Coordinates of N, CA and C in Angstrom, one line a residue:
M1 N -18.0 -13.6 12.6 CA -16.6 -13.7 12.5 C -16.1 -13.9 11.0
I2 N -15.1 -13.2 10.6 CA -14.6 -13.2 9.3 C -13.7 -14.4 9.1
D3 N -13.9 -15.2 8.0 CA -13.0 -16.2 7.6 C -11.8 -15.5 6.9
R4 N -10.6 -15.6 7.6 CA -9.5 -14.8 7.1 C -9.0 -15.3 5.7
T5 N -9.2 -16.7 5.5 CA -8.8 -17.2 4.2 C -9.6 -16.6 3.1
T6 N -10.9 -16.5 3.4 CA -11.9 -15.9 2.4 C -11.6 -14.5 2.2
K7 N -11.3 -13.8 3.4 CA -11.2 -12.3 3.3 C -9.9 -11.9 2.6
Y8 N -8.8 -12.6 2.8 CA -7.6 -12.1 2.2 C -7.2 -12.8 0.9
G9 N -7.5 -14.1 0.8 CA -7.3 -14.8 -0.4 C -5.8 -14.8 -0.9
L10 N -5.6 -15.0 -2.2 CA -4.3 -15.0 -2.7 C -3.8 -13.6 -3.0
L11 N -2.5 -13.4 -2.6 CA -1.9 -12.1 -2.7 C -1.9 -11.6 -4.2
S12 N -2.4 -10.4 -4.3 CA -2.5 -9.8 -5.7 C -2.2 -8.3 -5.6
I13 N -1.2 -7.9 -6.3 CA -0.6 -6.6 -6.0 C -0.9 -5.6 -7.1
G14 N -1.2 -4.4 -6.8 CA -1.7 -3.5 -7.8 C -0.7 -2.6 -8.4
L15 N -1.2 -2.1 -9.5 CA -0.4 -1.1 -10.2 C -1.2 -0.5 -11.3
L16 N -1.0 0.7 -11.5 CA -1.8 1.5 -12.5 C -1.1 1.2 -13.9
S17 N -1.8 1.0 -14.9 CA -1.3 1.0 -16.2 C -2.5 1.2 -17.0
V18 N -2.4 2.1 -17.9 CA -3.6 2.4 -18.5 C -3.4 2.2 -20.0
L19 N -3.5 1.1 -20.7 CA -3.7 1.4 -22.0 C -2.7 0.9 -23.1
I20 N -2.7 1.1 -24.1 CA -1.9 0.8 -25.3 C -1.6 -0.7 -25.5
A21 N -0.6 -1.2 -25.0 CA -0.2 -2.6 -25.3 C 0.0 -3.4 -24.1
G22 N 0.0 -4.7 -24.3 CA 0.2 -5.6 -23.2 C 1.7 -6.0 -23.1
I23 N 2.2 -5.9 -21.8 CA 3.6 -6.4 -21.6 C 3.4 -7.6 -20.8
V24 N 3.5 -8.7 -21.5 CA 3.2 -10.0 -20.8 C 4.5 -10.6 -20.3
L25 N 4.7 -10.8 -19.0 CA 5.9 -11.3 -18.5 C 5.6 -12.8 -18.1
S26 N 6.4 -13.7 -18.6 CA 6.1 -15.1 -18.4 C 6.3 -15.4 -16.9
G27 N 5.5 -16.4 -16.4 CA 5.7 -16.9 -15.1 C 4.9 -16.2 -14.0
Y28 N 4.0 -15.2 -14.4 CA 3.3 -14.5 -13.4 C 1.8 -14.8 -13.5
P29 N 1.1 -15.0 -12.4 CA -0.4 -15.1 -12.5 C -1.0 -13.8 -12.8
T30 N -2.3 -13.7 -13.2 CA -2.9 -12.5 -13.6 C -4.1 -12.2 -12.8
Q31 N -4.5 -10.9 -12.8 CA -5.8 -10.5 -12.1 C -6.4 -9.4 -13.0
H32 N -7.7 -9.4 -13.1 CA -8.4 -8.4 -13.9 C -9.1 -7.4 -13.0
L33 N -8.8 -6.1 -13.3 CA -9.4 -5.0 -12.5 C -10.1 -4.1 -13.4
Q34 N -11.2 -3.5 -12.9 CA -12.0 -2.7 -13.7 C -12.4 -1.4 -13.0
N35 N -12.7 -0.3 -13.8 CA -13.1 0.9 -13.2 C -14.5 1.3 -13.6
G36 N -15.2 0.4 -14.2 CA -16.6 0.7 -14.6 C -16.8 1.6 -15.8
S37 N -15.7 1.7 -16.6 CA -15.8 2.6 -17.8 C -16.6 1.8 -18.9
S38 N -17.2 2.6 -19.8 CA -17.9 2.0 -20.9 C -16.9 1.2 -21.8
E39 N -17.3 0.2 -22.4 CA -16.4 -0.7 -23.1 C -15.6 0.1 -24.2
K40 N -16.3 1.0 -24.9 CA -15.6 1.6 -26.0 C -14.5 2.6 -25.6
N41 N -14.5 3.0 -24.3 CA -13.5 3.9 -23.8 C -12.4 3.2 -22.9
V42 N -12.3 1.9 -23.1 CA -11.4 1.1 -22.3 C -10.4 0.4 -23.1
Q43 N -9.1 0.5 -22.7 CA -8.1 -0.3 -23.3 C -7.4 -1.1 -22.2
Q44 N -6.7 -2.1 -22.5 CA -6.2 -3.0 -21.4 C -4.7 -3.1 -21.6
V45 N -3.9 -3.2 -20.5 CA -2.5 -3.4 -20.6 C -2.1 -4.4 -19.5
S46 N -1.1 -5.1 -19.7 CA -0.6 -6.0 -18.7 C 0.8 -5.6 -18.3
V47 N 1.1 -5.5 -17.0 CA 2.4 -5.0 -16.6 C 2.9 -5.8 -15.4
Q48 N 4.2 -5.7 -15.2 CA 4.8 -6.3 -14.0 C 4.6 -5.4 -12.8
V49 N 4.2 -6.0 -11.7 CA 4.1 -5.2 -10.5 C 5.0 -5.8 -9.4
S50 N 4.8 -5.2 -8.2 CA 5.7 -5.3 -7.1 C 5.8 -6.6 -6.5
D51 N 6.2 -6.6 -5.4 CA 6.7 -7.6 -4.5 C 6.4 -9.0 -4.7
D52 N 5.6 -9.7 -4.8 CA 5.6 -11.1 -5.1 C 5.5 -11.3 -6.6
N53 N 5.8 -10.3 -7.3 CA 5.9 -10.5 -8.8 C 4.7 -11.0 -9.4
L54 N 3.6 -10.4 -9.2 CA 2.3 -10.7 -9.9 C 2.2 -9.8 -11.1
E55 N 1.4 -10.3 -12.0 CA 1.0 -9.5 -13.2 C -0.5 -9.3 -13.2
Q56 N -0.9 -8.2 -13.6 CA -2.4 -7.9 -13.5 C -2.8 -7.0 -14.7
H57 N -4.1 -6.9 -14.9 CA -4.6 -6.1 -15.9 C -5.4 -5.0 -15.3
V58 N -5.2 -3.8 -15.8 CA -6.0 -2.6 -15.3 C -6.7 -2.0 -16.4
E59 N -7.9 -1.6 -16.2 CA -8.6 -0.9 -17.3 C -8.9 0.6 -16.9
G60 N -8.9 1.5 -17.9 CA -9.1 2.9 -17.5 C -9.8 3.6 -18.7
N61 N -10.3 4.8 -18.4 CA -10.9 5.6 -19.4 C -9.9 6.2 -20.3
N62 N -10.3 6.3 -21.6 CA -9.5 6.9 -22.6 C -10.0 8.3 -22.8
E63 N -9.7 9.2 -21.9 CA -10.3 10.5 -22.0 C -9.2 11.6 -22.1
E64 N -9.5 12.7 -22.7 CA -8.5 13.8 -22.8 C -8.4 14.5 -21.4
V65 N -7.2 15.2 -21.2 CA -6.9 15.7 -19.9 C -7.8 16.8 -19.5
N66 N -8.5 17.4 -20.4 CA -9.4 18.5 -19.9 C -10.8 18.0 -19.4
S67 N -10.9 16.7 -19.4 CA -12.1 16.1 -18.8 C -12.1 16.1 -17.3
P68 N -13.2 15.9 -16.6 CA -13.1 15.8 -15.1 C -12.2 14.8 -14.7
R69 N -11.7 14.9 -13.4 CA -10.7 13.9 -12.9 C -11.2 12.5 -13.1
I70 N -10.4 11.6 -13.5 CA -10.7 10.2 -13.7 C -10.1 9.4 -12.6
I71 N -10.9 8.6 -11.9 CA -10.4 7.8 -10.8 C -10.2 6.4 -11.3
I72 N -9.0 5.9 -11.2 CA -8.7 4.5 -11.6 C -8.6 3.6 -10.4
P73 N -9.5 2.8 -10.1 CA -9.4 2.0 -8.9 C -8.6 0.7 -9.2
I74 N -7.8 0.3 -8.3 CA -7.0 -0.9 -8.4 C -7.3 -1.7 -7.1
S75 N -7.8 -2.9 -7.3 CA -8.2 -3.8 -6.2 C -7.3 -5.0 -6.1
G76 N -7.3 -5.6 -5.0 CA -6.5 -6.8 -4.8 C -6.9 -7.5 -3.5
T77 N -6.6 -8.7 -3.4 CA -6.8 -9.5 -2.1 C -5.4 -9.9 -1.6
L78 N -5.2 -9.9 -0.3 CA -3.9 -10.2 0.2 C -3.9 -11.5 1.0
A79 N -2.8 -12.3 0.8 CA -2.6 -13.5 1.6 C -2.4 -13.0 3.1
Y80 N -3.1 -13.6 4.0 CA -3.0 -13.1 5.4 C -1.6 -13.4 5.9
L81 N -1.0 -12.4 6.6 CA 0.3 -12.6 7.2 C 0.1 -12.5 8.7
N82 N 0.6 -13.5 9.4 CA 0.5 -13.4 10.9 C 1.7 -12.4 11.4
F83 N 1.8 -12.2 12.7 CA 2.7 -11.2 13.2 C 4.2 -11.7 13.0
T84 N 4.4 -13.0 13.1 CA 5.7 -13.6 12.9 C 6.2 -13.3 11.5
E85 N 5.3 -13.5 10.5 CA 5.6 -13.3 9.1 C 5.8 -11.8 8.8
L86 N 5.0 -10.9 9.4 CA 5.2 -9.5 9.3 C 6.6 -9.1 9.8
N87 N 6.9 -9.6 10.9 CA 8.2 -9.3 11.5 C 9.4 -9.8 10.6
Q88 N 9.3 -11.0 10.1 CA 10.3 -11.6 9.3 C 10.5 -10.8 8.0
R89 N 9.4 -10.2 7.5 CA 9.5 -9.5 6.2 C 9.9 -8.0 6.4
S90 N 10.0 -7.6 7.6 CA 10.2 -6.2 7.8 C 11.7 -5.9 8.2
E91 N 12.2 -4.8 7.6 CA 13.5 -4.2 7.9 C 13.4 -3.4 9.2
L92 N 12.3 -2.7 9.4 CA 12.1 -1.9 10.5 C 10.7 -2.1 11.1
I93 N 10.6 -1.9 12.4 CA 9.3 -1.7 13.0 C 9.4 -0.4 13.8
V94 N 8.4 0.5 13.6 CA 8.5 1.8 14.3 C 7.2 2.2 14.9
I95 N 7.3 3.0 16.0 CA 6.1 3.7 16.5 C 6.4 5.2 16.2
G96 N 5.4 5.9 15.6 CA 5.6 7.3 15.3 C 4.3 8.0 15.0
T97 N 4.4 9.2 14.5 CA 3.3 10.0 14.2 C 3.4 10.5 12.7
V98 N 2.3 10.5 12.0 CA 2.3 11.0 10.6 C 2.6 12.5 10.7
K99 N 3.7 13.0 10.2 CA 4.1 14.4 10.2 C 3.5 15.1 9.0
E100 N 3.7 14.4 7.8 CA 3.3 15.1 6.6 C 3.0 14.1 5.5
I101 N 1.9 14.4 4.7 CA 1.6 13.6 3.5 C 2.0 14.4 2.3
L102 N 3.0 14.0 1.6 CA 3.5 14.8 0.5 C 2.6 14.7 -0.8
P103 N 2.7 15.7 -1.7 CA 1.9 15.6 -2.9 C 2.3 14.3 -3.7
A104 N 1.3 13.7 -4.3 CA 1.6 12.5 -5.1 C 2.4 12.9 -6.4
K105 N 3.2 11.9 -6.8 CA 4.1 12.1 -8.0 C 3.9 10.9 -8.9
W106 N 4.2 11.2 -10.2 CA 4.3 10.1 -11.2 C 5.8 9.6 -11.1
N107 N 5.9 8.3 -11.6 CA 7.3 7.7 -11.6 C 8.0 8.1 -12.8
T108 N 8.2 9.4 -13.0 CA 8.8 10.0 -14.2 C 10.0 10.9 -13.7
P109 N 10.9 11.3 -14.5 CA 12.0 12.1 -14.1 C 11.7 13.4 -13.3
D110 N 10.6 14.0 -13.8 CA 10.2 15.3 -13.1 C 9.0 15.1 -12.2
G111 N 8.5 13.8 -12.0 CA 7.4 13.5 -11.1 C 6.0 13.9 -11.7
K112 N 6.0 14.3 -13.0 CA 4.7 14.7 -13.6 C 4.2 13.8 -14.7
R113 N 2.9 13.8 -14.9 CA 2.4 13.0 -16.0 C 3.0 13.5 -17.3
Q114 N 3.4 12.6 -18.2 CA 4.1 12.9 -19.4 C 3.3 13.2 -20.6
N115 N 2.1 12.7 -20.7 CA 1.3 12.9 -21.9 C -0.1 13.5 -21.6
D116 N -0.7 13.9 -22.7 CA -1.9 14.7 -22.5 C -3.2 14.0 -22.6
S117 N -3.2 12.6 -22.7 CA -4.4 11.8 -22.6 C -4.0 10.5 -21.9
I118 N -5.1 9.9 -21.3 CA -4.8 8.8 -20.5 C -4.3 7.6 -21.3
D119 N -4.7 7.5 -22.5 CA -4.2 6.3 -23.3 C -2.8 6.5 -23.8
N120 N -2.2 7.6 -23.5 CA -0.8 7.8 -23.9 C 0.2 7.8 -22.7
I121 N -0.4 7.5 -21.5 CA 0.4 7.5 -20.3 C 1.6 6.5 -20.4
G122 N 1.3 5.3 -20.9 CA 2.3 4.3 -21.0 C 2.2 3.2 -20.0
G123 N 2.7 2.0 -20.4 CA 2.5 0.8 -19.7 C 3.2 0.8 -18.3
N124 N 4.3 1.6 -18.1 CA 5.0 1.5 -16.9 C 4.8 2.7 -16.0
A125 N 3.7 3.5 -16.3 CA 3.4 4.7 -15.5 C 2.6 4.3 -14.3
T126 N 2.9 5.0 -13.2 CA 2.1 4.9 -12.0 C 2.3 6.1 -11.1
M127 N 1.6 6.2 -10.1 CA 1.7 7.3 -9.1 C 2.1 6.8 -7.8
Y128 N 2.7 7.6 -7.0 CA 3.1 7.2 -5.6 C 2.9 8.4 -4.7
T129 N 2.7 8.1 -3.4 CA 2.6 9.2 -2.4 C 3.6 8.9 -1.3
D130 N 4.4 9.8 -0.8 CA 5.3 9.6 0.3 C 4.7 10.2 1.5
I131 N 4.9 9.5 2.6 CA 4.4 10.0 4.0 C 5.6 10.1 4.9
V132 N 5.8 11.2 5.5 CA 6.9 11.4 6.5 C 6.4 11.1 7.9
I133 N 7.1 10.2 8.5 CA 6.8 9.7 9.9 C 7.8 10.2 10.9
T134 N 7.4 10.9 11.9 CA 8.3 11.2 13.0 C 8.3 10.1 13.9
V135 N 9.5 9.5 14.1 CA 9.7 8.3 14.9 C 9.8 8.6 16.3
D136 N 8.9 7.9 17.1 CA 9.0 8.0 18.6 C 9.9 6.9 19.1
K137 N 9.8 5.7 18.5 CA 10.5 4.6 19.0 C 10.7 3.5 17.9
Y138 N 12.0 3.0 17.8 CA 12.2 1.9 16.9 C 12.1 0.6 17.7
L139 N 11.3 -0.3 17.2 CA 11.1 -1.6 17.8 C 12.0 -2.7 17.1
K140 N 12.5 -2.4 16.0 CA 13.4 -3.3 15.2 C 14.4 -2.5 14.4
N141 N 15.7 -2.9 14.5 CA 16.7 -2.2 13.7 C 16.7 -0.7 13.8
P142 N 17.0 -0.2 15.0 CA 16.9 1.3 15.2 C 17.9 2.0 14.3
L143 N 17.4 3.1 13.7 CA 18.3 4.0 12.9 C 18.6 5.3 13.7
N144 N 19.7 5.9 13.3 CA 20.1 7.2 13.9 C 19.4 8.3 13.2
Q145 N 18.1 8.3 13.2 CA 17.4 9.4 12.5 C 16.0 9.5 13.1
K146 N 15.4 10.7 13.1 CA 14.2 11.0 13.8 C 13.0 10.8 12.9
E147 N 13.2 10.7 11.6 CA 12.1 10.5 10.6 C 12.4 9.4 9.7
V148 N 11.3 8.8 9.2 CA 11.4 7.8 8.1 C 10.4 8.2 7.1
R149 N 10.6 7.9 5.8 CA 9.7 8.2 4.7 C 9.1 6.8 4.3
V150 N 7.7 6.8 4.2 CA 7.0 5.6 3.8 C 6.3 6.0 2.4
R151 N 6.4 5.0 1.5 CA 5.8 5.2 0.2 C 4.7 4.3 -0.1
I152 N 3.6 4.8 -0.6 CA 2.5 3.9 -1.0 C 2.2 4.2 -2.4
E153 N 1.6 3.2 -3.1 CA 1.2 3.4 -4.5 C -0.1 4.1 -4.5
G154 N -0.3 5.0 -5.5 CA -1.5 5.8 -5.7 C -1.4 7.2 -5.4
G155 N -2.4 8.0 -5.7 CA -2.4 9.4 -5.5 C -3.3 10.1 -6.6
E156 N -3.2 11.4 -6.8 CA -3.9 12.0 -7.8 C -3.2 13.3 -8.2
D157 N -3.4 13.7 -9.5 CA -3.0 15.0 -10.0 C -4.3 15.7 -10.4
E158 N -4.2 16.7 -11.2 CA -5.4 17.5 -11.6 C -6.4 16.8 -12.5
V159 N -5.9 15.7 -13.1 CA -6.7 14.9 -14.0 C -7.0 13.5 -13.6
V160 N -6.0 12.8 -13.1 CA -6.1 11.4 -12.8 C -6.0 11.1 -11.3
G161 N -6.8 10.2 -10.8 CA -6.6 9.7 -9.4 C -6.5 8.2 -9.5
I162 N -5.5 7.7 -8.7 CA -5.3 6.2 -8.7 C -5.6 5.8 -7.3
A163 N -6.6 5.0 -7.1 CA -7.0 4.5 -5.7 C -6.7 3.0 -5.6
V164 N -5.8 2.7 -4.7 CA -5.3 1.3 -4.5 C -5.9 0.8 -3.2
D165 N -6.8 -0.2 -3.3 CA -7.5 -0.5 -2.1 C -6.8 -1.4 -1.0
Y166 N -5.6 -1.9 -1.4 CA -4.9 -2.7 -0.4 C -3.7 -2.0 0.2
E167 N -3.5 -0.7 -0.2 CA -2.5 0.1 0.4 C -3.1 0.7 1.7
P168 N -2.3 0.9 2.7 CA -2.9 1.6 3.9 C -3.1 3.1 3.7
S169 N -4.0 3.6 4.5 CA -4.3 5.1 4.4 C -3.7 5.8 5.6
F170 N -3.4 7.0 5.4 CA -2.7 7.8 6.5 C -3.4 9.2 6.6
K171 N -3.3 9.8 7.8 CA -3.7 11.1 8.0 C -2.8 11.8 8.9
E172 N -2.5 13.1 8.6 CA -1.6 13.8 9.4 C -2.0 13.9 10.9
G173 N -1.0 13.7 11.8 CA -1.2 13.7 13.2 C -1.6 12.3 13.8
E174 N -1.8 11.3 12.9 CA -2.1 10.0 13.3 C -1.0 9.3 14.0
K175 N -1.2 8.6 15.1 CA -0.2 7.8 15.8 C -0.3 6.4 15.2
V176 N 0.9 5.9 14.8 CA 0.9 4.6 14.1 C 2.0 3.7 14.6
L177 N 1.8 2.4 14.4 CA 2.9 1.4 14.5 C 3.0 0.8 13.1
L178 N 4.2 0.8 12.5 CA 4.4 0.3 11.2 C 5.4 -0.8 11.1
Y179 N 5.1 -1.8 10.3 CA 6.1 -2.8 9.9 C 6.6 -2.3 8.5
L180 N 7.9 -2.1 8.3 CA 8.4 -1.5 7.1 C 9.4 -2.4 6.5
R181 N 9.4 -2.4 5.1 CA 10.4 -3.2 4.4 C 11.1 -2.3 3.3
E182 N 12.2 -2.8 2.8 CA 12.8 -2.1 1.7 C 11.9 -2.1 0.5
D183 N 12.1 -1.1 -0.3 CA 11.3 -0.9 -1.6 C 11.9 -1.7 -2.7
T184 N 11.2 -2.8 -3.1 CA 11.7 -3.6 -4.3 C 10.8 -3.4 -5.5
Y185 N 9.9 -2.5 -5.4 CA 8.9 -2.2 -6.5 C 9.7 -1.6 -7.7
P186 N 9.8 -2.3 -8.8 CA 10.6 -1.8 -9.9 C 10.2 -0.5 -10.6
L187 N 8.9 -0.2 -10.4 CA 8.5 1.1 -11.0 C 8.8 2.3 -10.3
F188 N 9.1 2.2 -9.0 CA 9.6 3.5 -8.3 C 10.6 3.3 -7.2
N189 N 11.2 2.1 -7.1 CA 12.1 1.9 -6.0 C 13.4 2.6 -6.2
K190 N 13.7 3.0 -7.4 CA 15.0 3.8 -7.7 C 14.8 5.3 -7.5
I191 N 13.6 5.7 -7.2 CA 13.3 7.1 -7.1 C 13.5 7.5 -5.7
G192 N 14.4 8.4 -5.4 CA 14.7 8.9 -4.1 C 13.7 9.9 -3.6
P193 N 13.9 10.3 -2.3 CA 14.9 9.9 -1.4 C 14.6 8.5 -0.8
K194 N 15.5 8.1 0.2 CA 15.4 6.8 0.8 C 14.0 6.7 1.4
H195 N 13.4 5.6 1.2 CA 12.0 5.4 1.7 C 11.8 3.9 1.9
Y196 N 10.7 3.6 2.6 CA 10.3 2.2 2.8 C 8.8 2.0 2.4
L197 N 8.5 0.7 2.2 CA 7.1 0.3 1.9 C 6.6 -0.4 3.2
V198 N 5.2 -0.4 3.3 CA 4.6 -1.1 4.5 C 4.6 -2.6 4.2
S199 N 5.1 -3.4 5.1 CA 5.1 -4.8 4.9 C 3.7 -5.3 4.9
G200 N 3.3 -6.1 3.9 CA 2.0 -6.7 3.9 C 0.9 -5.7 3.6
Y201 N 1.3 -4.5 3.1 CA 0.3 -3.4 2.7 C -0.5 -3.1 4.0
Y202 N -1.8 -3.0 3.9 CA -2.5 -2.5 5.1 C -2.4 -3.5 6.3
L203 N -2.0 -4.7 6.1 CA -1.8 -5.6 7.2 C -0.6 -5.1 8.1
G204 N 0.3 -4.3 7.6 CA 1.5 -3.9 8.4 C 1.3 -2.5 9.0
K205 N 0.1 -1.9 9.0 CA -0.1 -0.6 9.5 C -1.1 -0.6 10.6
F206 N -0.8 -0.2 11.8 CA -1.7 -0.1 12.9 C -1.9 1.4 13.4
T207 N -3.1 1.8 13.6 CA -3.4 3.1 14.2 C -3.4 2.9 15.7
L208 N -2.7 3.6 16.5 CA -2.7 3.5 17.9 C -3.7 4.5 18.5
T209 N -4.6 4.0 19.2 CA -5.7 4.9 19.8 C -5.4 5.2 21.2
D210 N -6.1 6.3 21.7 CA -6.0 6.7 23.0 C -6.5 5.8 24.1
D211 N -7.3 4.8 23.7 CA -7.8 3.8 24.6 C -7.1 2.5 24.6
G212 N -5.8 2.6 24.1 CA -4.9 1.4 24.2 C -5.1 0.4 23.2
L213 N -5.7 0.7 22.1 CA -5.8 -0.3 21.0 C -4.9 0.0 19.8
A214 N -4.5 -1.1 19.1 CA -3.8 -1.0 17.8 C -4.8 -1.5 16.8
V215 N -5.2 -0.6 15.9 CA -6.3 -0.9 15.0 C -5.8 -0.9 13.5
R216 N -6.2 -2.0 12.8 CA -6.0 -2.0 11.3 C -7.4 -2.4 10.7
E217 N -7.4 -2.6 9.4 CA -8.6 -3.0 8.7 C -9.3 -4.1 9.4
Y218 N -10.5 -3.8 9.9 CA -11.4 -4.8 10.5 C -11.0 -5.5 11.8
E219 N -9.8 -5.1 12.2 CA -9.2 -5.9 13.3 C -8.5 -4.9 14.3
Y220 N -8.3 -5.5 15.6 CA -7.6 -4.7 16.5 C -6.9 -5.6 17.5
V221 N -5.9 -5.1 18.2 CA -5.2 -5.9 19.3 C -4.9 -4.9 20.3
E222 N -4.7 -5.3 21.6 CA -4.3 -4.4 22.6 C -2.9 -4.0 22.4
Q223 N -2.6 -2.7 22.5 CA -1.3 -2.1 22.2 C -0.2 -2.8 23.1
K224 N -0.5 -3.0 24.4 CA 0.4 -3.6 25.3 C 0.8 -5.0 24.8
E225 N -0.2 -5.8 24.4 CA 0.1 -7.1 24.0 C 0.8 -7.2 22.7
L226 N 0.5 -6.2 21.8 CA 1.2 -6.2 20.5 C 2.7 -5.9 20.7
L227 N 3.0 -4.9 21.6 CA 4.4 -4.5 21.9 C 5.1 -5.7 22.5
D228 N 4.4 -6.4 23.4 CA 5.0 -7.5 24.1 C 5.3 -8.6 23.2
S229 N 4.4 -8.9 22.2 CA 4.6 -9.9 21.2 C 5.8 -9.7 20.3
I230 N 6.0 -8.4 20.0 CA 7.1 -8.0 19.1 C 8.4 -8.3 19.8
E231 N 8.4 -7.9 21.1 CA 9.6 -8.1 21.9 C 9.9 -9.6 22.1
K232 N 8.9 -10.4 22.4 CA 9.1 -11.8 22.8 C 8.9 -12.8 21.7
G233 N 8.3 -12.3 20.6 CA 8.2 -13.2 19.4 C 7.1 -14.2 19.5
Y234 N 5.9 -13.8 19.9 CA 4.8 -14.7 19.9 C 3.6 -14.0 19.2
E235 N 2.5 -14.8 19.0 CA 1.4 -14.3 18.3 C 0.4 -13.7 19.2
P236 N 0.1 -12.4 19.2 CA -0.9 -11.8 20.1 C -2.3 -12.2 19.6
E237 N -3.3 -12.0 20.5 CA -4.7 -12.3 20.2 C -5.2 -11.1 19.5
I238 N -5.6 -11.3 18.2 CA -6.2 -10.2 17.5 C -7.7 -10.5 17.2
K239 N -8.5 -9.5 17.3 CA -9.9 -9.6 17.2 C -10.5 -8.8 16.1
S240 N -11.6 -9.3 15.5 CA -12.2 -8.5 14.5 C -13.4 -7.7 15.1
F241 N -13.7 -6.6 14.4 CA -14.8 -5.7 14.9 C -16.1 -6.5 14.7
E242 N -16.2 -7.4 13.7 CA -17.4 -8.2 13.5 C -17.6 -9.1 14.7
E243 N -16.6 -9.6 15.3 CA -16.7 -10.5 16.5 C -17.3 -9.7 17.6
V244 N -16.9 -8.4 17.8 CA -17.4 -7.6 18.9 C -18.9 -7.4 18.6
K245 N -19.3 -7.1 17.4 CA -20.7 -6.8 17.1 C -21.6 -8.1 17.4
E246 N -21.0 -9.3 17.2 CA -21.8 -10.5 17.4 C -21.9 -10.7 18.9

């Protein structure tokens, strides 16, 4: 069985920033992230990131754009949120199907990387990917629309890939239950169209399987019980796959 406190730890939220100077914002804890680059090709920057206002350090390769694609991993650990907390932090709860995963964009006016080398990207640069969800049912705050757009941090262009390990993953045709919140991330919340973030990152995304389970990272719950708990406001029994193996 996994110790959830150990597994999720203190919430630490990611952001890409590669390079040049540190923007140190007072009052925020820090976290150090690495991509395994050699020391001589690494520069460090400190930037403000999303929702619980953490600050962190990201390291990346200082390579020219004609080099092979550079993957910049961003890691974090999340404070565990129970279902009541997920509900409280969510503007919407929906059941739907992943209709389309749109090409990743940079948080720039034209959505493209602005400079020709990684070290010139800038301290506030990041990438995001939008996912279009066809809504089958609203479980909280129903909207008069058939689709919602969900935004996650990360993505890749022809040179750079940003892999954020605490963001949920999606695939087209996937049936999902999502806890969604307003986007308060200062680096791309002003970039339209209207969209939402997943509450609690991967904690707020469940894949709905044909055998009646709602599955997320390392854990699952019966779909019927999850839906009943959302309606009635109690904590469903959630199990880890490690428990099943034991």
